[in-house]
XYZ file of C-alpha atoms in Angstrom:
371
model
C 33.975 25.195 -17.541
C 37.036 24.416 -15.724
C 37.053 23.370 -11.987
C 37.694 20.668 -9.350
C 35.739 19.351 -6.837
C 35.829 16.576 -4.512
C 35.272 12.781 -5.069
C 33.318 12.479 -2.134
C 31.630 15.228 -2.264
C 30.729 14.435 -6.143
C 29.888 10.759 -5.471
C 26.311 11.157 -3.148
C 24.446 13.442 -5.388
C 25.513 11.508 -8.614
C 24.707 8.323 -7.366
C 21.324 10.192 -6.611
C 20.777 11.263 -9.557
C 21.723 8.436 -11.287
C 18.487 6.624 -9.431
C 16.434 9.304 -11.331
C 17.384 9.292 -14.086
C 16.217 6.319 -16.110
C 18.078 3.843 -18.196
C 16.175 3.748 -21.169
C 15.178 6.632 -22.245
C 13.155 8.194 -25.533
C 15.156 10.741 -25.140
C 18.991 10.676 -25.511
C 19.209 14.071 -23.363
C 17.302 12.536 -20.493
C 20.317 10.147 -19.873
C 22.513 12.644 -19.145
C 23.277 14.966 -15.693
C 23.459 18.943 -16.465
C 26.604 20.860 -14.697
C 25.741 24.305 -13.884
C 28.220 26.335 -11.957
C 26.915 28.948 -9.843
C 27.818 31.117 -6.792
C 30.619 28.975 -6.480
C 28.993 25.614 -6.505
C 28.763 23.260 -9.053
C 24.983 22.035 -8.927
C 23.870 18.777 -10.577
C 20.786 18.606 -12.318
C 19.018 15.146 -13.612
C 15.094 14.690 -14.152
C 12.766 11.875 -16.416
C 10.484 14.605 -17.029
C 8.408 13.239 -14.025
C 11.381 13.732 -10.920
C 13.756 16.618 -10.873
C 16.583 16.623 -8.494
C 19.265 19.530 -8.021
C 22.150 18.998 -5.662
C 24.700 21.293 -4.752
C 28.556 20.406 -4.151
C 31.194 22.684 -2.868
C 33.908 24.039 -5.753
C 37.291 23.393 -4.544
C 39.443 25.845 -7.250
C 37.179 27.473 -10.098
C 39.254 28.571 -13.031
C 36.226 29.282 -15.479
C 32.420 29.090 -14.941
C 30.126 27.188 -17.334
C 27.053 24.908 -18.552
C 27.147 21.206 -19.771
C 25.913 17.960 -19.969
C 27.528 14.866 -19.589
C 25.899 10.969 -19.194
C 25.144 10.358 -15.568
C 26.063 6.829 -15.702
C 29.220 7.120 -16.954
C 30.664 10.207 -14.939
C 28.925 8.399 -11.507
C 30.955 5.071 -12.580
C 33.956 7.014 -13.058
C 34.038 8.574 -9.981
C 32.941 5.240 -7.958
C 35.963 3.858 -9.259
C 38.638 6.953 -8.231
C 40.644 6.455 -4.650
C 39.251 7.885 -2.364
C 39.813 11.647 -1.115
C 40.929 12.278 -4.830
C 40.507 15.527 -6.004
C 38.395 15.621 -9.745
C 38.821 18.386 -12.432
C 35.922 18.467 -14.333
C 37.198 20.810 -18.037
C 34.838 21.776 -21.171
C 36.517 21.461 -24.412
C 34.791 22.002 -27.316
C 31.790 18.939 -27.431
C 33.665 17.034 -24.670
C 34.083 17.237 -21.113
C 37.736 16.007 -19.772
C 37.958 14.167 -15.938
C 40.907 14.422 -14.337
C 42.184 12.950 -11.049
C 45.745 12.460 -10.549
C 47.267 10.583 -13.774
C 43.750 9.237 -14.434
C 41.763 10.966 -17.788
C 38.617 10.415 -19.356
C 37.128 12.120 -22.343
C 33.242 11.880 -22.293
C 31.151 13.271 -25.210
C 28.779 16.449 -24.242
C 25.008 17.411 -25.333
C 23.983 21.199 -25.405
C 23.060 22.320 -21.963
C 20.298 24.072 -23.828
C 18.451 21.078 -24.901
C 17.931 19.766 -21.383
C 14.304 19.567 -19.870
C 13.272 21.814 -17.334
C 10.402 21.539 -14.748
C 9.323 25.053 -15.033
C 9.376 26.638 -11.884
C 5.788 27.814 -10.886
C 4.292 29.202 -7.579
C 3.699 27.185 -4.617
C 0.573 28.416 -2.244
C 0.859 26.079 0.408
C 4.431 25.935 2.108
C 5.861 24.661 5.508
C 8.642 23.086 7.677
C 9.325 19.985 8.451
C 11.830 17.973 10.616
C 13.188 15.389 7.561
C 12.946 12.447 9.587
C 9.098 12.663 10.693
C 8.860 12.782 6.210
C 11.136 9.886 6.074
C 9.565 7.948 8.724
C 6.162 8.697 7.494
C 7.202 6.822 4.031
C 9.396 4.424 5.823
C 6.227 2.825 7.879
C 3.904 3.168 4.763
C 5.448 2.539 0.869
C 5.449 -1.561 0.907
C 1.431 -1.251 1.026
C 1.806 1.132 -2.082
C 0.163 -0.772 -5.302
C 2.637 -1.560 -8.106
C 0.915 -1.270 -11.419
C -2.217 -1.383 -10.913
C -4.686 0.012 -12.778
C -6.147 2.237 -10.379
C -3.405 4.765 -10.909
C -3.993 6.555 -8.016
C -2.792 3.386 -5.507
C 0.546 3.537 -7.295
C 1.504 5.721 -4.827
C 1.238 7.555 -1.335
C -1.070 9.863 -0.075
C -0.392 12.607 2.338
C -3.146 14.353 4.147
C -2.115 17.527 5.843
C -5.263 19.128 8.246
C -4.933 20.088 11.545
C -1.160 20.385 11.867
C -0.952 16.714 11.040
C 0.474 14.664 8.072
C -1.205 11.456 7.759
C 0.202 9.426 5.408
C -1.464 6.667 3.889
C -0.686 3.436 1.436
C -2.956 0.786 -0.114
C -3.029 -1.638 -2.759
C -6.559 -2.786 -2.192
C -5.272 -6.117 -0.251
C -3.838 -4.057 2.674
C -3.458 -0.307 3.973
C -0.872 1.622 5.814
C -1.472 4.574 7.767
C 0.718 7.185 9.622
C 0.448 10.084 11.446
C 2.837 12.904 12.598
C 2.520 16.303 13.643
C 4.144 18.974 12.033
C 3.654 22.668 12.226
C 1.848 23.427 9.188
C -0.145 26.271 10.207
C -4.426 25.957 8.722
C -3.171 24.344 5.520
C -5.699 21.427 4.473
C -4.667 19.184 1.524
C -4.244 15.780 0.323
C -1.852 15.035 -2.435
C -0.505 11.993 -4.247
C 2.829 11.003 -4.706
C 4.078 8.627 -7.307
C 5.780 5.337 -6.261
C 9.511 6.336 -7.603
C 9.021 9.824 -6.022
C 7.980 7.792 -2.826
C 11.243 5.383 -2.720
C 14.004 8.241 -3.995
C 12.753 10.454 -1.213
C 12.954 7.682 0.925
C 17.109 7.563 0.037
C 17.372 11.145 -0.107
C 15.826 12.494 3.442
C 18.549 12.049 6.120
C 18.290 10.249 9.740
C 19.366 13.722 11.603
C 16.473 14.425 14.004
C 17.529 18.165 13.900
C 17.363 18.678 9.994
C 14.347 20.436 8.968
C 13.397 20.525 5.411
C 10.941 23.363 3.370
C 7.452 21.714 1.764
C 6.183 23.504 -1.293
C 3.300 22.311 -2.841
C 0.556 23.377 -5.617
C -2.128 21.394 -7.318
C 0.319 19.608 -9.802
C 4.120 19.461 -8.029
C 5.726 18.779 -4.814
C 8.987 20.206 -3.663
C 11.291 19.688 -1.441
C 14.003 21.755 -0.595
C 17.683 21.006 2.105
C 20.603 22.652 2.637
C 21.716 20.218 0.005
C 19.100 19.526 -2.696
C 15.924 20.768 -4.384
C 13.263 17.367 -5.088
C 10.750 18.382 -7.555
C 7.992 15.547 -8.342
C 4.718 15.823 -10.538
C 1.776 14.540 -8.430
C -0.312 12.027 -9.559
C -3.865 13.535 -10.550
C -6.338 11.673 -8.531
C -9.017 11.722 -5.951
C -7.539 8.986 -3.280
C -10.502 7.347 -2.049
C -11.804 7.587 1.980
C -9.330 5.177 4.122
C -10.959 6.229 6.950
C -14.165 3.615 6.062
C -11.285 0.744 5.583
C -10.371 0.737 8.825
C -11.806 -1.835 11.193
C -13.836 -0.240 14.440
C -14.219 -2.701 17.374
C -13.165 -6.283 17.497
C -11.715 -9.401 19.360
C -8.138 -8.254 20.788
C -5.145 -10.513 20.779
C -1.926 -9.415 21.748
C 1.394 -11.022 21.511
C 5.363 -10.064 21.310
C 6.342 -8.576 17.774
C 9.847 -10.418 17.983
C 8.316 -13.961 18.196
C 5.432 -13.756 16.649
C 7.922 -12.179 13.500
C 10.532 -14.823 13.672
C 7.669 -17.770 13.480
C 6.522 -15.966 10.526
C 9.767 -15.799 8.738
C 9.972 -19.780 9.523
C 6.358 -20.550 8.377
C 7.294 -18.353 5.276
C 9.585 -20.861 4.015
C 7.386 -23.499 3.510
C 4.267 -21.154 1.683
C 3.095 -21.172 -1.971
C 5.779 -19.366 -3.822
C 2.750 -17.825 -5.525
C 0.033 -17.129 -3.218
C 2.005 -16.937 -0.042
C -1.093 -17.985 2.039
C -0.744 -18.676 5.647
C -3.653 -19.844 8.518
C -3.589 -18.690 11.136
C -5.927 -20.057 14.194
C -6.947 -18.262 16.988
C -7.953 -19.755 20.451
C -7.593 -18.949 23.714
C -4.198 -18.013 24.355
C -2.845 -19.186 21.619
C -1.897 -18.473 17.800
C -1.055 -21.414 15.746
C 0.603 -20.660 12.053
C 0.482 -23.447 9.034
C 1.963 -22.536 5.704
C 1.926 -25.360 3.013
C 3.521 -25.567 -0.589
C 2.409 -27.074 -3.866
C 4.766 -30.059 -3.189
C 2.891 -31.297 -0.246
C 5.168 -29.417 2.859
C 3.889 -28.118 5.897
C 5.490 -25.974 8.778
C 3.380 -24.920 11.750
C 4.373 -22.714 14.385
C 2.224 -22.490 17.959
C 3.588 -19.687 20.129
C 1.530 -17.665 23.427
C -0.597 -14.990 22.200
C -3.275 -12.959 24.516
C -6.588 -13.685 23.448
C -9.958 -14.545 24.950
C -12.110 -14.310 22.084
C -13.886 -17.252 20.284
C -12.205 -19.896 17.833
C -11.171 -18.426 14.933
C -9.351 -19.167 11.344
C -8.318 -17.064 9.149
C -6.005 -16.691 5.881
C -3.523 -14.237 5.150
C -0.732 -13.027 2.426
C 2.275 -14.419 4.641
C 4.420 -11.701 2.834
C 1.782 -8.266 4.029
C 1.711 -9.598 7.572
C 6.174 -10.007 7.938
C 5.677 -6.384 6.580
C 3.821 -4.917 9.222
C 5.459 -6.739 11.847
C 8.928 -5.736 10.284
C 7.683 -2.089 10.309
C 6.249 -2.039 13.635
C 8.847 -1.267 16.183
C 7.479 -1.398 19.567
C 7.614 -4.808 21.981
C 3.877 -5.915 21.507
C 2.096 -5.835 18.516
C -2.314 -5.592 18.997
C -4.666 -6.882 16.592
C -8.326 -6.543 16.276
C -10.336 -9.160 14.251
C -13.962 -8.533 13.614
C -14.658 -11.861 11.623
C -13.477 -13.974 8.858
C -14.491 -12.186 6.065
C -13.473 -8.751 7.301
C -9.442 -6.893 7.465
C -7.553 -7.340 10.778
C -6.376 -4.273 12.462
C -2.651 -4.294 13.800
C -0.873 -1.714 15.502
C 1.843 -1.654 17.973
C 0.547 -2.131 21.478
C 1.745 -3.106 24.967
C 0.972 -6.143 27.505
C -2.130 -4.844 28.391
C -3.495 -4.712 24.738
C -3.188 -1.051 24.440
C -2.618 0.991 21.336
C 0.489 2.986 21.477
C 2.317 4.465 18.068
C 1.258 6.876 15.137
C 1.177 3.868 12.767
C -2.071 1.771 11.818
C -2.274 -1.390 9.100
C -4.943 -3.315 7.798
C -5.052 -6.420 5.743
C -7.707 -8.224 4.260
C -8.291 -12.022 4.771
C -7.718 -14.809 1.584
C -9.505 -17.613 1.166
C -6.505 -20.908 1.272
């Protein structure tokens, strides 16, 4: 292998696959990013056996094709640290590849390109097209209600129903649930898939803000894929019935209805002032009216009162201060609307108007805590 390529070109897919690939790894191999050159490209390959990503990057001069494997970390950080619009010669030689960029050389050791994994490539039944922002924004309103950990594997992650040329994508962690929905046109295709947290949050990076780049959907019972102009995404899916959401969700209820902006920023000031460890809040409901307390272990208080539509009876309830500045953070429309049933039961918020009307694709529900 003997080409050059440039530094800013090279830069954005390493540092993407440098978020794949993991740092500690039982195997050596799995540390490193395979070079493939091809159709005069030089495509980047890195995977932890669970997340394959492929990126293609433009060959400037291409004096002899080739195969290799170098450590991601290293050849990213090297690259980070070049001036900009440098031009880098990537050269195999013997076990080593050689970086050069103007009187700047590095020598990094090589593994066979044979050794390195590969997700084999299987057959995809289900397959459609997608703008890549209604994917991104999907994840973007949903992952912080994804469970981290938890024992119920299947809440580790997201779940994306497809029916009835929707995608509804849905998060919970058995405190709170997030739900979106977008349309997309996906033909009579009815599924519902899991995908793993990491997948979740490096498809998050990796899907662009353009409203008019589409991206291809492949999926079969054990992989999603994901395929730009750019990059191929490859995830195993987590192998799980997701339970009904549907029955989670709140029906009916006392309405309140105040402005997202204020009711966030005496949130973020109540915040300061809650249990480092529970985060509990109170919130009390009366006519017209939301008043916020949030108390610490050493015996501080902050309480915020602010306007809030609501004709309903007296009510108190006690929330995760951190899941509620999530929603409202996520929400981006004026008003937010929330529905309470009782004391005991989740709250429904979505984004609303004055008049205490839904409006949005997005839904979230979190449960009460006793303070």
């Amino acid at each position: 292998m003997n080409l050059s390529v440039q530094r800013e070109l090279l830069l954005k897919p390493l540092q993407a696959i440098s978020s794949v690939v993991e740092k500690k790894q039982t195997q050596p191999i799995l540390s490193n990013v395979l070079l493939t050159t091809k159709d005069n490209r030089l495509l980047l390959t890195g995977t932890d056996l669970e997340i394959e990503l492929i990126s293609f990057v433009p060959i400037e001069t291409l004096e002899a094709e080739g195969t290799l494997t170098v450590s991601a970390r290293k050849l990213f950080d090297i690259c980070r640290a070049l001036p900009e619009n440098t031009i880098i010669q990537l050269i195999a030689v013997n076990h080593s590849c050689i970086v050069r960029a103007g009187q700047s050389s590095f020598t990094l050791n090589t593994m066979p390109a044979k050794d390195f994994p590969d997700l084999e490539d299987t057959t995809y039944p289900i397959q459609f097209r997608l703008k890549q922002t209604a994917l991104k924004n999907l994840l973007t309103n949903t992952y912080f209600a994804m469970a981290h950990q938890d024992v119920r594997h299947y809440l580790n992650g997201t779940c994306l129903d497809i029916a009835a040329k929707k995608i509804k994508c849905i998060a919970a962690d058995g405190h709170r649930l997030a739900l979106s929905t977008q349309k997309v046109d996906s033909g009579d295709i009815e599924t519902r898939i899991i995908l793993p947290r990491k997948s979740v949050l490096e498809l998050m990076r990796l899907l662009t803000n353009d409203d008019e780049i589409e991206a291809d959907v492949y999926i079969n019972e054990h992989r999603f894929r994901l395929i730009t102009s750019g990059l191929i995404f490859t995830t195993k899916l987590i192998s799980a019935q997701y339970p009904d959401y549907n029955r989670l969700i709140p029906k009916g209820g006392l309405i309140a209805t105040g402005e997202r902006e204020v009711i966030k920023q005496a949130l973020t000031r109540a915040a300061i002032l809650s249990n480092e460890k529970f985060r509990g809040v109170r919130l009390q409901l009366e006519s017209n009216s939301l008043r916020i307390t949030a108390n610490n272990a050493d015996q501080e208080q902050a309480e915020e009162a602010l306007p809030l539509k609501y004709d309903g009876n007296k009510m108190e309830l006690g929330f995760n201060i951190a899941y509620l500045l999530d929603i409202v953070s996520a929400i981006t429309a004026d008003f937010i609307r929330c529905a309470f049933t009782d004391t005991s039961s989740g709250v429904l918020i979505e984004a609303g108007n004055e008049q205490g009307e839904t409006m949005g694709d997005s839904l979230y529900v979190v449960m009460p805590m006793r303070l």
